[in-house]
Amino acid sequence: MIDTLRLDQILDALPNMYRGPGGVAGVVKDGKIIASRAWGYSDLASHRKMTKGTRLPICSISKQFTCAVLLHTFDDFAPLNARLPELLPNFEGQLPTIEQLCHNQSGLRDYWALTILEGAKAEQTFARNDAYAMFERMKSCHFEPGTSYSYCNANFRIVGELIERETGRSLQGLLAETVWGPANMKTAALLSDSRVTADGVIGYEGNEQVGFMPADNGIYWFGDAGISASLEDMLAYECWIDQTRDDPDSLYNRISTPPTFKDGTPAGYGYGLAHMELAGRKVTGHAGALRGFRAFRMHCASERMSVVVILNHEGSAYGAAEALFNAALGYKAPKPMPMPEGWDGQWLCPEANLLTAIESGKTDAHLHYSTGGDIVFAAEDGTLKTASVTLSKTQDTMTMTRKGENLVSKLVPLPKSPVTPDAEFAGRYYSDELDATFTVVAEDGGLYAYCQGVLGTGIMERVHPVGLDTWVFVTRRSMDAPAPGDWTITATRGDDGTIEGITLGCWLARKLDYRRL
């Protein structure tokens, strides 16, 4: 039984819960739209109102549509696997498979994260050929393909490129034929140039504290993102999913088949869909983000329910969708236990060479590791948990288990002091993999760094020490959104004790070695 009263109350409250210029949201149950809203403005300057027909970028939600085209068009991925060296001509070692690309198990580093290290600025133009230049510089994976999970936009850009090359057709045409037409998505379009938005919609950076400013995006993307669709389009898609639910060969049933890793362990991501648990139910869905926009859609097969939220600001579309889902089902999350003492600290994850830190609050803790981090809660078995992450400890060890990544890591303690003197770290470093440099400047007690590469010379960013021979390089704005966040830097010393190189990485792009110049 759907709690329609509570659902309507939450829909009415969304503009105040997630404050910003505007947004749209809707819920589908048993193949029918049971609630929908549009509020605010698609352009604050022109006073243009947001409507259910306003097309907005759905960003990475596009990935599942690319995978649907792939499965509809190819019974055998062998021709695409054979073409992969065309885009990765300098890759060394075993290439990932097309399926591993679609499951984010390729081990390739994310190209949007790598734009930072290649010297890109947030607002500059990233043309179609710039992607090829990035792919040509990829020589290695940051884990063996098929063994783990790491979100990588490049995976789906490559798949999109290969589909076009093998079929001789545009991805736009294939999307219209394969998904948009059958799903009655009447106005959906592939707009690869992010400077051109459908219906003149504006995305906004900022918040109520600093104000809202139009986001200046200049990236060219497709396969990994690029689709713009209205709420009406997206709710039609959700209705189509329900209408084809009993057909095992329907495209959504095929892309939502539970994935596994190479060793047979269940995985949490496949064919452009994340497999999650919300309100005690299994759901499939995906988020989308571009500077100035946030989106989230999800489908719960057992409840025959879907939720869609798209915002033209950087509020939490996921949070809004979860609130609607919980309200419709009358679900109330259990009250969290108080956080016990003794968990706070910092470590290095040796598998990823990334800083891992825990900061506790009264009823939860923030685990700093991946791009957005994780909020973990105390569990009755003495661990800290989310649906996909478990932290456990003994007197001597801290273990982080991330089942969605097929990772169990014995974390290495990292004392906060002593730290390395700035003068020892300052200098220029070169990455043979990226053909790029990383320059560290010591400025009267402050450390800064900038990157130079195929995309130019980046801005100065802050660097701060977190322990001996370990630093964090901070990226808060980039071409893609959210930005990569914190990069971990660790130093390598020679026999004479001087720093001769560094290893730099973030969750999206790990273990990149630089040698000192």
Coordinates of C-alpha atoms in Angstrom, one line a residue, residues 111-126 134 137 434-439 449-461 473 477-479 487 514:
Y111 CA 39.7 10.2 -17.8
W112 CA 37.8 13.1 -16.2
A113 CA 40.0 12.7 -13.1
L114 CA 43.1 12.5 -15.2
T115 CA 42.2 15.9 -16.9
I116 CA 43.4 17.5 -13.6
L117 CA 46.8 15.9 -13.9
E118 CA 46.9 16.9 -17.6
G119 CA 46.6 20.5 -16.7
A120 CA 42.9 21.2 -17.4
K121 CA 41.0 24.1 -15.9
A122 CA 37.4 23.6 -14.9
E123 CA 35.8 25.9 -17.5
Q124 CA 38.0 25.1 -20.5
T125 CA 36.8 23.4 -23.7
F126 CA 37.3 19.6 -23.8
M134 CA 43.8 11.0 -23.1
R137 CA 48.3 8.0 -22.9
L434 CA 50.8 10.6 -18.6
D435 CA 53.6 12.6 -20.2
A436 CA 52.8 15.2 -17.6
T437 CA 54.5 17.1 -14.8
F438 CA 53.5 17.9 -11.2
T439 CA 55.2 20.9 -9.7
A449 CA 51.1 22.5 -6.7
Y450 CA 50.0 22.7 -10.3
C451 CA 49.8 20.2 -13.1
Q452 CA 51.0 20.5 -16.7
G453 CA 50.1 18.2 -19.6
V454 CA 48.4 17.7 -22.9
L455 CA 45.5 19.9 -21.8
G456 CA 47.5 22.9 -20.6
T457 CA 48.7 24.3 -17.3
G458 CA 46.3 23.9 -14.3
I459 CA 45.6 26.3 -11.5
M460 CA 47.6 26.4 -8.2
E461 CA 45.9 24.0 -5.7
F473 CA 46.5 17.5 -3.0
R477 CA 36.3 22.1 -8.9
S478 CA 37.0 20.3 -12.2
M479 CA 35.4 19.7 -15.6
W487 CA 44.6 13.1 -4.1
Y514 CA 56.2 10.4 -11.0

